[in-house]
Coordinates of C-alpha atoms in Angstrom, one line a residue:
M168 CA -4.4 31.7 6.4
P169 CA -7.0 32.2 3.8
R170 CA -7.0 30.1 0.2
R171 CA -3.9 30.8 -2.4
T172 CA -5.2 33.7 -4.5
D173 CA -2.4 33.1 -6.8
L174 CA -3.7 30.5 -8.2
R175 CA -6.7 30.6 -10.8
K176 CA -6.9 27.2 -13.1
I177 CA -5.7 23.9 -11.3
L178 CA -5.3 20.6 -13.3
V179 CA -6.3 17.6 -11.5
L180 CA -5.1 13.9 -12.9
G181 CA -7.0 10.6 -12.5
A182 CA -6.0 7.3 -12.2
G183 CA -6.5 6.1 -15.8
P184 CA -8.3 2.7 -15.7
I185 CA -9.3 0.1 -12.8
V186 CA -6.6 -2.0 -12.5
I187 CA -5.5 -4.7 -9.5
G188 CA -4.1 -2.7 -7.3
Q189 CA -5.7 0.8 -8.3
A190 CA -9.7 0.9 -8.6
C191 CA -12.4 2.9 -7.4
E192 CA -11.0 4.1 -4.4
F193 CA -9.1 6.7 -6.7
D194 CA -12.5 7.8 -8.4
Y195 CA -13.6 9.1 -5.0
S196 CA -10.3 10.6 -4.1
G197 CA -10.4 12.3 -7.5
T198 CA -14.4 13.3 -7.3
Q199 CA -13.7 14.6 -3.6
G200 CA -11.0 17.1 -4.6
C201 CA -12.7 18.2 -7.8
K202 CA -15.6 19.3 -5.7
A203 CA -13.5 20.6 -3.0
L204 CA -11.3 23.1 -5.1
R205 CA -14.6 24.2 -7.0
E206 CA -16.2 25.1 -4.0
E207 CA -13.3 27.5 -3.6
G208 CA -13.5 29.2 -6.6
Y209 CA -10.8 27.6 -8.7
E210 CA -11.3 26.6 -12.2
V211 CA -10.6 22.8 -12.4
V212 CA -9.5 20.8 -15.1
L213 CA -9.5 17.2 -15.0
V214 CA -7.3 14.9 -17.1
N215 CA -8.2 11.2 -16.9
S216 CA -8.3 8.3 -19.2
N217 CA -11.3 6.3 -17.9
P218 CA -14.8 7.5 -18.8
A219 CA -16.4 5.2 -16.9
T220 CA -15.7 7.3 -13.3
I221 CA -17.9 9.7 -11.1
M222 CA -15.2 12.2 -11.2
T223 CA -15.5 12.8 -15.2
D224 CA -19.0 13.8 -14.6
P225 CA -19.4 17.0 -16.6
E226 CA -20.6 18.7 -13.6
L227 CA -17.4 17.9 -11.4
A228 CA -14.9 19.8 -13.3
D229 CA -15.0 23.1 -15.5
R230 CA -13.4 21.1 -18.4
T231 CA -12.9 17.2 -18.7
Y232 CA -10.1 15.6 -21.0
I233 CA -11.0 12.0 -21.8
E234 CA -7.5 11.1 -23.1
P235 CA -4.5 9.0 -22.6
L236 CA -2.3 9.6 -19.7
V237 CA 0.9 9.7 -21.0
P238 CA 3.4 13.1 -21.2
E239 CA 3.3 14.0 -24.6
V240 CA -0.8 14.1 -24.4
L241 CA -0.5 16.1 -21.0
E242 CA 2.1 18.4 -22.6
A243 CA -0.5 19.6 -25.0
I244 CA -3.3 20.1 -22.5
L245 CA -1.0 22.2 -20.6
E246 CA -0.1 24.3 -23.6
R247 CA -3.8 24.4 -24.6
E248 CA -5.1 25.0 -20.8
R249 CA -2.2 27.4 -19.1
P250 CA -3.3 25.8 -15.7
D251 CA -1.3 27.5 -12.5
A252 CA -1.0 24.2 -10.9
L253 CA -1.1 20.4 -11.1
L254 CA -2.3 18.4 -8.5
P255 CA -1.0 14.6 -8.8
T256 CA -1.9 13.3 -5.0
L257 CA -5.6 12.4 -5.6
G258 CA -5.0 10.1 -8.7
G259 CA -3.1 7.2 -7.0
Q260 CA 0.8 6.0 -8.5
T261 CA -0.3 6.7 -12.0
A262 CA -0.7 10.3 -11.5
L263 CA 2.4 10.9 -9.0
N264 CA 4.7 9.0 -11.8
L265 CA 3.0 11.1 -14.3
A266 CA 3.7 14.3 -12.4
M267 CA 7.3 13.2 -12.3
E268 CA 7.9 12.6 -15.9
L269 CA 6.4 15.8 -16.5
D270 CA 8.9 17.5 -14.2
S271 CA 12.0 15.7 -14.8
R272 CA 11.5 16.5 -18.9
G273 CA 11.3 20.1 -17.8
I274 CA 7.4 20.5 -18.8
L275 CA 6.1 22.2 -15.9
S276 CA 8.7 25.0 -15.7
R277 CA 8.2 25.5 -19.2
Y278 CA 4.4 26.3 -18.9
G279 CA 5.0 27.4 -15.5
V280 CA 2.9 25.1 -13.7
E281 CA 3.6 24.4 -10.0
L282 CA 3.2 21.1 -8.2
I283 CA 0.8 21.5 -5.4
G284 CA -0.2 18.7 -2.7
A285 CA 3.1 17.0 -3.1
K286 CA 6.4 19.1 -4.3
A287 CA 8.6 16.8 -6.9
E288 CA 11.2 16.4 -3.9
T289 CA 8.7 15.3 -1.6
I290 CA 7.5 12.8 -4.2
E291 CA 10.8 11.6 -5.0
R292 CA 12.3 11.6 -1.5
A293 CA 9.1 9.1 -0.7
E294 CA 9.1 6.9 -3.9
D295 CA 12.8 6.6 -4.4
R296 CA 14.2 3.7 -2.4
A297 CA 17.6 5.0 -1.7
R298 CA 16.4 8.4 -0.8
F299 CA 14.1 7.2 1.3
K300 CA 16.2 5.0 3.5
E301 CA 18.4 8.2 3.6
A302 CA 15.6 10.5 4.6
M303 CA 14.4 7.9 7.6
E304 CA 18.1 7.2 9.0
G305 CA 18.5 11.1 9.0
V306 CA 15.6 10.9 11.6
G307 CA 16.8 8.2 13.4
L308 CA 14.2 5.6 12.3
D309 CA 14.8 2.2 12.0
L310 CA 14.5 0.4 8.6
P311 CA 14.7 -3.4 7.7
A312 CA 18.6 -3.9 6.7
S313 CA 19.0 -3.0 2.9
E314 CA 20.5 -1.5 0.0
T315 CA 19.5 -0.4 -3.6
V316 CA 20.6 -2.0 -6.7
T317 CA 20.3 -1.4 -10.3
S318 CA 21.7 -4.7 -11.5
W319 CA 21.7 -8.7 -10.8
A320 CA 25.5 -8.2 -10.3
E321 CA 24.7 -5.6 -7.5
A322 CA 22.1 -7.6 -5.7
S323 CA 23.8 -10.9 -5.8
Q324 CA 26.4 -9.1 -3.5
V325 CA 24.0 -7.3 -1.1
L326 CA 22.5 -11.1 -0.8
E327 CA 25.6 -12.6 0.5
R328 CA 25.3 -9.6 3.5
I329 CA 21.7 -10.0 4.2
G330 CA 21.2 -13.7 3.4
L331 CA 17.3 -15.2 2.8
P332 CA 14.5 -14.4 2.6
L333 CA 14.5 -11.0 1.0
V334 CA 11.8 -8.7 -0.3
V335 CA 12.6 -7.1 -3.6
R336 CA 10.9 -3.8 -3.8
P337 CA 10.9 -1.6 -7.2
S338 CA 11.1 2.0 -7.1
F339 CA 8.1 4.0 -8.4
T340 CA 5.6 1.0 -8.9
L341 CA 2.2 0.5 -8.0
G342 CA 0.7 -1.9 -5.8
G343 CA 4.5 -4.0 -5.5
T344 CA 4.1 -4.6 -9.0
G345 CA 7.6 -6.3 -9.8
G346 CA 8.7 -7.2 -6.7
G347 CA 8.2 -10.4 -4.2
I348 CA 9.6 -11.9 -1.6
A349 CA 12.7 -14.6 -2.3
H350 CA 13.2 -17.7 -0.4
T351 CA 15.8 -19.2 -2.9
L352 CA 18.8 -17.9 -5.1
D353 CA 16.8 -18.4 -8.1
E354 CA 13.5 -16.8 -6.8
A355 CA 15.8 -13.9 -6.1
R356 CA 17.5 -13.7 -9.3
S357 CA 14.0 -13.5 -11.3
L358 CA 12.7 -10.9 -8.7
V359 CA 15.3 -8.6 -9.3
E360 CA 15.6 -9.2 -12.8
Q361 CA 11.6 -8.4 -12.9
G362 CA 11.7 -5.8 -10.5
L363 CA 14.3 -3.9 -12.2
A364 CA 11.8 -4.1 -15.6
A365 CA 9.2 -2.9 -13.6
S366 CA 10.8 0.3 -12.3
P367 CA 10.4 3.2 -14.2
I368 CA 13.9 4.2 -13.0
G369 CA 15.4 0.8 -13.1
Q370 CA 15.8 0.5 -9.5
V371 CA 15.0 -1.7 -6.8
L372 CA 15.2 -1.8 -3.1
V373 CA 16.5 -5.4 -1.9
E374 CA 15.9 -5.8 2.0
E375 CA 15.9 -8.5 4.6
G376 CA 12.5 -10.6 4.7
L377 CA 10.7 -9.5 7.6
V378 CA 8.3 -12.4 7.1
G379 CA 5.9 -13.2 9.9
W380 CA 6.6 -9.7 11.7
K381 CA 2.7 -7.8 12.6
E382 CA 2.0 -5.1 10.1
F383 CA 0.7 -1.6 10.6
E384 CA -0.5 1.4 8.7
L385 CA -1.1 5.2 9.9
E386 CA -3.1 7.4 7.9
V387 CA -1.7 11.1 8.6
M388 CA -2.3 14.5 7.4
R389 CA -0.1 17.5 7.8
D390 CA -0.4 21.0 6.6
G391 CA 1.9 24.2 6.1
R392 CA 2.2 25.1 10.0
D393 CA 3.4 21.6 11.0
N394 CA 0.1 20.6 12.0
V395 CA -0.3 16.8 12.5
V396 CA -3.2 14.3 12.9
I397 CA -3.2 10.5 12.9
V398 CA -7.0 10.0 11.0
C399 CA -6.7 6.4 11.8
T400 CA -4.5 3.2 13.1
I401 CA -4.9 0.2 10.7
E402 CA -3.8 -3.2 11.6
N403 CA -3.2 -6.4 9.0
L404 CA -4.2 -9.8 10.1
D405 CA -1.6 -11.4 7.7
P406 CA 2.0 -10.9 8.7
L407 CA 4.2 -9.0 6.7
G408 CA 5.0 -10.8 3.4
V409 CA 1.5 -10.2 2.2
H410 CA 0.8 -6.9 0.3
T411 CA -1.8 -4.8 2.6
G412 CA -4.2 -4.8 -0.5
D413 CA -4.4 -8.3 -0.2
S414 CA -4.7 -8.6 3.5
W415 CA -7.7 -8.6 6.2
T416 CA -7.3 -5.4 8.0
V417 CA -9.1 -3.6 11.1
A418 CA -9.3 -0.4 11.8
P419 CA -8.9 0.5 14.8
A420 CA -5.4 -1.5 15.7
L421 CA -6.6 -3.9 17.7
T422 CA -3.4 -5.5 19.3
L423 CA -1.2 -2.4 19.5
P424 CA -0.3 -1.2 23.2
D425 CA -0.8 2.5 23.7
H426 CA 3.1 2.8 24.5
D427 CA 3.8 1.1 21.2
Y428 CA 1.1 3.5 19.2
Q429 CA 2.7 6.4 20.9
L430 CA 6.2 5.8 19.1
M431 CA 4.5 4.6 16.3
R432 CA 2.7 7.9 16.2
D433 CA 5.6 10.1 17.0
A434 CA 7.8 8.0 14.3
A435 CA 5.3 8.8 11.6
I436 CA 5.4 12.1 12.6
R437 CA 9.3 12.4 12.2
A438 CA 8.7 10.5 9.0
I439 CA 6.5 13.1 6.9
R440 CA 8.7 15.8 8.4
A441 CA 11.6 14.0 6.7
I442 CA 9.9 13.2 3.6
G443 CA 8.4 17.0 3.5
V444 CA 4.4 16.4 3.3
D445 CA 3.4 19.7 4.4
T446 CA -0.1 19.8 2.4
G447 CA -2.3 16.6 2.6
G448 CA -2.0 13.4 3.3
A449 CA 0.4 10.2 3.5
N450 CA -0.2 6.6 4.5
V451 CA 2.9 5.5 6.5
Q452 CA 3.4 1.8 6.6
F453 CA 5.3 -0.1 9.9
G454 CA 6.4 -3.6 10.7
V455 CA 6.6 -5.1 14.4
N456 CA 8.6 -8.4 15.5
P457 CA 5.9 -9.7 17.5
R458 CA 8.9 -11.4 20.1
T459 CA 11.0 -8.5 20.3
G460 CA 8.9 -5.8 20.1
R461 CA 11.5 -3.7 17.3
M462 CA 9.5 -1.4 14.8
V463 CA 10.6 -0.6 11.7
M464 CA 9.4 2.0 8.8
I465 CA 8.6 0.1 5.7
E466 CA 7.5 2.8 3.3
I467 CA 5.3 6.1 3.0
N468 CA 3.1 6.9 0.1
P469 CA 3.1 10.3 -0.3
R470 CA -0.5 10.7 -1.5
V471 CA -4.2 9.3 -0.9
S472 CA -4.3 5.7 -1.3
R473 CA -6.5 2.9 -0.9
S474 CA -6.1 2.7 2.6
S475 CA -6.3 6.6 2.8
A476 CA -10.1 5.6 1.2
L477 CA -10.6 3.1 4.0
A478 CA -9.7 4.9 6.8
S479 CA -12.2 7.9 5.2
K480 CA -15.1 5.9 5.5
A481 CA -13.9 4.2 8.4
T482 CA -13.8 7.4 10.6
G483 CA -15.9 9.8 8.7
F484 CA -13.2 11.8 8.0
P485 CA -12.7 13.2 4.4
I486 CA -9.2 13.1 3.9
A487 CA -9.1 13.3 -0.1
R488 CA -11.4 16.5 0.5
L489 CA -9.2 18.1 3.1
A490 CA -5.9 17.0 1.3
A491 CA -7.3 19.2 -1.8
K492 CA -7.9 22.1 0.5
L493 CA -4.5 22.1 2.2
A494 CA -3.0 21.8 -1.2
V495 CA -4.4 25.2 -1.9
G496 CA -3.1 27.0 1.1
Y497 CA -5.3 26.3 3.9
H498 CA -4.5 24.9 7.3
L499 CA -6.1 22.2 9.1
D500 CA -7.3 24.7 12.1
E501 CA -9.1 26.3 9.3
L502 CA -10.9 23.7 7.8
R503 CA -14.4 22.0 9.0
N504 CA -15.5 18.2 9.4
D505 CA -19.0 18.9 8.1
I506 CA -20.4 15.8 10.1
T507 CA -19.8 17.5 13.5
G508 CA -18.3 21.0 12.5
T509 CA -15.7 20.7 14.1
T510 CA -11.9 21.5 13.1
A511 CA -10.2 18.8 11.1
C512 CA -7.2 19.3 13.8
F513 CA -9.7 17.1 15.8
E514 CA -8.8 13.8 15.4
P515 CA -11.3 10.9 14.9
T516 CA -12.4 8.8 17.7
I517 CA -14.5 5.5 16.7
D518 CA -16.3 3.5 18.9
Y519 CA -16.7 0.5 16.7
V520 CA -14.8 -2.1 14.4
V521 CA -14.0 -1.8 10.7
T522 CA -12.9 -4.8 8.7
K523 CA -11.8 -4.7 5.2
A524 CA -12.1 -8.0 3.3
P525 CA -10.3 -8.4 -0.2
R526 CA -12.0 -9.7 -3.4
F527 CA -10.1 -12.2 -5.5
D528 CA -11.2 -13.7 -8.7
F529 CA -8.1 -16.0 -9.3
E530 CA -10.5 -18.2 -11.3
K531 CA -10.5 -15.9 -13.9
F532 CA -6.9 -16.0 -14.5
G533 CA -6.3 -19.7 -14.2
D534 CA -4.9 -19.4 -10.8
P535 CA -6.7 -22.0 -8.8
V536 CA -4.3 -21.6 -5.7
G537 CA -3.8 -18.1 -5.4
L538 CA -0.7 -17.5 -3.4
L539 CA -0.6 -14.1 -2.3
G540 CA 2.8 -11.8 -1.7
T541 CA 4.1 -8.3 -2.1
S542 CA 2.5 -7.6 -5.0
M543 CA -1.2 -7.1 -4.7
R544 CA -3.7 -9.3 -6.5
A545 CA -7.1 -8.1 -5.1
V546 CA -9.4 -6.7 -7.3
G547 CA -11.9 -5.4 -5.2
E548 CA -12.6 -4.8 -1.4
V549 CA -15.4 -4.9 0.9
M550 CA -15.7 -2.8 4.3
A551 CA -18.0 -4.0 7.1
I552 CA -18.7 -2.1 10.7
G553 CA -19.8 -3.5 13.6
R554 CA -19.3 -3.2 17.5
T555 CA -16.9 -5.6 17.6
F556 CA -14.4 -7.9 15.8
K557 CA -16.4 -10.8 15.6
E558 CA -19.5 -8.6 13.8
S559 CA -17.7 -6.9 11.5
L560 CA -15.4 -9.8 10.2
Q561 CA -18.6 -12.1 9.7
K562 CA -20.4 -9.0 8.1
A563 CA -17.4 -8.7 5.8
I564 CA -17.6 -12.5 5.1
V565 CA -21.1 -12.4 3.6
S566 CA -20.8 -8.7 2.0
L567 CA -17.8 -10.6 -0.2
E568 CA -20.7 -12.4 -2.3
I569 CA -18.4 -15.6 -2.8
G570 CA -20.9 -17.7 -1.5
A571 CA -19.6 -17.8 2.2
T572 CA -22.3 -16.8 5.1
G573 CA -19.7 -17.3 7.8
L574 CA -16.3 -18.2 8.6
L575 CA -16.6 -22.0 8.3
H576 CA -16.8 -22.3 4.4
G577 CA -15.1 -24.2 2.1
P578 CA -12.8 -27.4 2.1
S579 CA -11.4 -29.2 5.5
D580 CA -8.5 -30.9 3.6
D581 CA -5.0 -30.3 3.4
L582 CA -5.2 -27.7 6.2
E583 CA -1.6 -27.6 7.3
T584 CA -0.4 -26.6 3.6
R585 CA -3.1 -24.2 3.5
L586 CA -2.5 -22.5 7.2
A587 CA 1.3 -22.1 6.0
R588 CA 0.8 -20.4 2.7
P589 CA -0.8 -16.9 2.3
T590 CA -3.5 -17.7 0.0
A591 CA -7.1 -15.8 -0.7
T592 CA -9.1 -18.8 1.4
R593 CA -6.4 -18.7 4.4
L594 CA -8.9 -16.9 6.7
F595 CA -11.3 -20.0 6.0
A596 CA -8.9 -22.7 6.2
M597 CA -7.9 -21.3 10.0
G598 CA -11.8 -21.7 10.7
R599 CA -11.6 -25.3 9.6
A600 CA -8.8 -26.0 11.7
L601 CA -9.9 -24.4 14.4
E602 CA -12.8 -26.6 14.1
S603 CA -11.0 -29.8 13.5
G604 CA -9.2 -29.3 17.0
M605 CA -6.2 -27.1 16.1
S606 CA -5.5 -25.2 19.0
V607 CA -5.1 -21.2 19.1
D608 CA -1.3 -21.2 19.5
E609 CA -0.9 -24.0 17.0
V610 CA -2.9 -21.9 14.3
A611 CA -1.1 -18.6 15.2
R612 CA 2.3 -20.4 14.9
R613 CA 1.6 -21.6 11.4
T614 CA 0.0 -18.6 10.0
G615 CA 1.7 -15.7 11.8
V616 CA -1.3 -14.2 12.6
D617 CA -1.5 -12.7 16.0
P618 CA -3.2 -15.1 18.9
F619 CA -5.9 -12.2 19.6
F620 CA -7.4 -12.8 16.1
V621 CA -7.1 -16.3 16.0
S622 CA -9.1 -16.3 19.6
E623 CA -11.8 -14.3 18.1
L624 CA -12.2 -17.1 15.3
A625 CA -12.1 -19.8 17.8
G626 CA -14.7 -17.5 19.9
L627 CA -16.9 -17.8 16.4
V628 CA -16.1 -21.6 15.8
A629 CA -17.5 -22.4 19.4
A630 CA -20.6 -20.3 19.0
E631 CA -21.2 -21.8 16.0
R632 CA -21.1 -25.6 17.9
A633 CA -23.1 -24.0 20.9
L634 CA -25.7 -22.8 18.3
A635 CA -26.2 -25.9 16.4
D636 CA -26.8 -27.9 19.5
L637 CA -29.4 -26.0 20.1
A638 CA -31.4 -26.7 16.5
P639 CA -34.5 -29.0 17.8
T640 CA -35.3 -26.2 20.1
F641 CA -35.4 -23.3 17.1
V642 CA -36.7 -26.2 14.7
A643 CA -39.7 -26.6 17.1
A644 CA -40.3 -22.8 17.9
A645 CA -40.1 -21.8 14.3
G646 CA -42.9 -24.1 12.4
P647 CA -43.3 -25.7 9.3
V648 CA -41.2 -24.9 6.3
G649 CA -43.3 -23.0 3.9
N650 CA -45.0 -20.7 6.5
P651 CA -42.1 -18.3 8.0
Q652 CA -44.6 -15.9 8.9
S653 CA -46.6 -18.2 11.3
A654 CA -46.7 -17.7 15.0
P655 CA -44.3 -19.8 17.1
V656 CA -45.0 -23.2 17.4
A657 CA -43.5 -23.6 20.8
P658 CA -42.0 -20.8 22.9
L659 CA -38.5 -20.1 23.2
T660 CA -36.8 -20.6 26.6
P661 CA -34.9 -17.6 27.9
D662 CA -31.9 -19.3 27.2
A663 CA -32.5 -19.8 23.8
L664 CA -33.8 -16.4 23.1
E665 CA -30.4 -14.9 24.5
A666 CA -28.6 -17.2 22.7
L667 CA -30.5 -16.0 19.0
R668 CA -29.9 -12.3 20.5
E669 CA -26.0 -13.3 21.1
A670 CA -25.8 -14.8 17.7
K671 CA -26.8 -11.5 16.2
R672 CA -24.3 -9.4 17.9
M673 CA -21.8 -11.5 17.0
G674 CA -22.6 -10.9 13.2
F675 CA -24.6 -14.5 12.5
A676 CA -26.2 -14.2 9.1
D677 CA -29.7 -15.2 9.1
A678 CA -28.5 -17.8 6.4
R679 CA -26.0 -19.1 8.9
L680 CA -28.2 -19.9 11.5
A681 CA -30.7 -21.3 9.0
A682 CA -28.0 -23.7 7.8
L683 CA -27.0 -24.5 11.2
W684 CA -30.8 -25.2 12.5
N685 CA -31.7 -26.9 8.8
L686 CA -34.4 -24.1 8.5
D687 CA -35.0 -21.9 5.6
E688 CA -33.6 -18.4 6.2
L689 CA -37.1 -16.7 6.2
Q690 CA -38.3 -18.9 9.0
V691 CA -35.1 -17.4 10.8
R692 CA -35.7 -13.8 10.4
A693 CA -39.5 -14.1 11.2
L694 CA -39.0 -16.2 14.5
R695 CA -36.3 -13.4 15.7
R696 CA -38.8 -10.2 14.4
Q697 CA -41.6 -11.8 16.6
H698 CA -39.2 -11.7 19.3
G699 CA -38.1 -8.3 18.8
I700 CA -34.6 -9.2 17.7
V701 CA -34.4 -6.5 14.8
P702 CA -31.1 -4.4 13.6
T703 CA -30.5 -0.9 15.3
Y704 CA -28.1 1.7 13.3
K705 CA -25.4 3.7 15.2
Q706 CA -23.6 6.7 13.6
V707 CA -20.2 6.9 12.2
D708 CA -19.5 10.7 13.5
T709 CA -16.0 10.6 14.1
C710 CA -16.0 11.5 17.4
G711 CA -17.4 8.7 19.4
A712 CA -20.4 10.8 20.2
E713 CA -18.8 13.6 21.9
F714 CA -20.5 15.9 19.6
A715 CA -23.8 16.3 17.8
A716 CA -23.3 15.1 14.5
E717 CA -25.3 16.8 11.6
T718 CA -24.7 14.6 8.7
P719 CA -23.5 11.1 9.8
Y720 CA -23.5 7.8 8.1
V721 CA -24.9 4.9 9.7
Y722 CA -24.5 0.9 10.1
S723 CA -26.6 -2.0 11.7
C724 CA -25.9 -3.9 14.4
Y725 CA -28.0 -5.6 17.3
E726 CA -27.9 -3.4 20.3
L727 CA -30.9 -2.1 22.1
E728 CA -30.5 1.6 21.6
D729 CA -31.2 3.4 18.2
E730 CA -29.3 6.2 17.3
C731 CA -30.9 7.3 13.9
P732 CA -34.7 6.5 14.4
P733 CA -36.3 7.0 10.6
T734 CA -37.8 10.5 9.8
D735 CA -41.3 11.1 8.2
R736 CA -39.6 12.5 4.7
E737 CA -40.0 10.6 1.6
R738 CA -37.1 8.2 0.8
V739 CA -35.5 6.4 -2.2
I740 CA -33.4 3.6 -1.5
V741 CA -30.1 3.9 -3.7
L742 CA -28.2 0.3 -4.2
G743 CA -24.5 -0.1 -5.1
G744 CA -22.7 -3.2 -6.9
G745 CA -20.7 -4.8 -4.4
P746 CA -17.2 -5.6 -4.7
N747 CA -15.1 -5.1 -7.8
R748 CA -15.2 -8.7 -9.6

């Protein structure tokens, strides 16, 4: 089916200012959406209060309004522009809530504006905690024991039945704002009252605290013909109880057996059908009990999200771009993935590991501990791609720009307390604990992190120890400090050469190796180059090299085959700004 011809002008809502829980990923989504709609010949009107975005560049929309994102202003714009449709799913929770308010006030019907991308009924079913629970139970999906309340008196009755700990989740809020985990009666009352105040409809969900359960996310797309694709699986290192935006995450999921994945996949498809997502993407979150295998549905975001942006970059599958085209009538089998030329029905296959690391700036908020919970606190994030989890993790650590060159970073004291509480530095505390001799099982027990990931960290700690033992060999080979370009003074033994090569494969930065060997970073770089240990580049092509890629992007690693040799064309390097801070 071709695009809808009954639509001429479409209004796109942005996400407003960058705030904790809603950052630059929605600028990316809005930009992609505007470009996709204009490609199809639609007139695009963009409204966003933040001028420091790409989406507000005059080239990206036919008309751009830099105005407050409030119903009164939007009504004036609707009256002036008279768009045929409003697309709210590219502007985060801000745009979604604003669209719902315009609908509930009758403003959209007054000006004959259709909601596309997600109908009002779909948004309400996903965001209203009571209706969400009803929809999930209606298709036989398991949820945590919970009840929706509108007062502390109601919540206290639920507390008697559910017990502690419990989780408070306000309706229609961003990044878990106003919610949290209560371990005591006083904490429960405080969180319920806080959540009721934060929710635009004065409603919170009080549910059993699944603290310590594993958390997974699926990025799902569905069209009007009920074609469904699972774009990406994402696994959180931190167990449930830490907001996914604050957790270190990996894609694809690394500890999910195929049988469990198939169950989760089927559940996600049933869930988005029940919610009514039929022209776009959704983020579906699950909790899994690591002891019993019980799987429960946590929530669904019927829009592009922070995780959607991660999944798009991790796989090369342009979720926001395709979601915009689904919203105007296309189906997945009619859309093309520009990287490979395959249809959008082709589910991405990746042959690498992606690690997302959250960036925190607690010192700016006067919070030296930085305790994490269900309300998001990260100000940004970085993403690293590698052939293995170890490599991508170490690349992510360096990319955070917090002064860390590897896993063993920060203090080694008070480890038991630092392991027990989820904080911004717990990953580094895990490294220090393993360095001190604590077992993998003990670290996993204290943190709730899957033993697979802890064993990977233990592998990095063991590798550091082995590399440090080789310091005399590399010092002798590197030559004097201050002359990093000189030829090796002493040849490297085959074992030492293989150790250096393997260290680079595992993601060890030159700066980290220099610290282990008491050398200058430039000496290490010269030494490995003299022995032919240089980066090779692999493609992000959405298909694991099954088809030839036309416009892939690339990541570096230290393998033997280079998939992207340089060309003779003139080139320009553009440097980005790193993580939000």
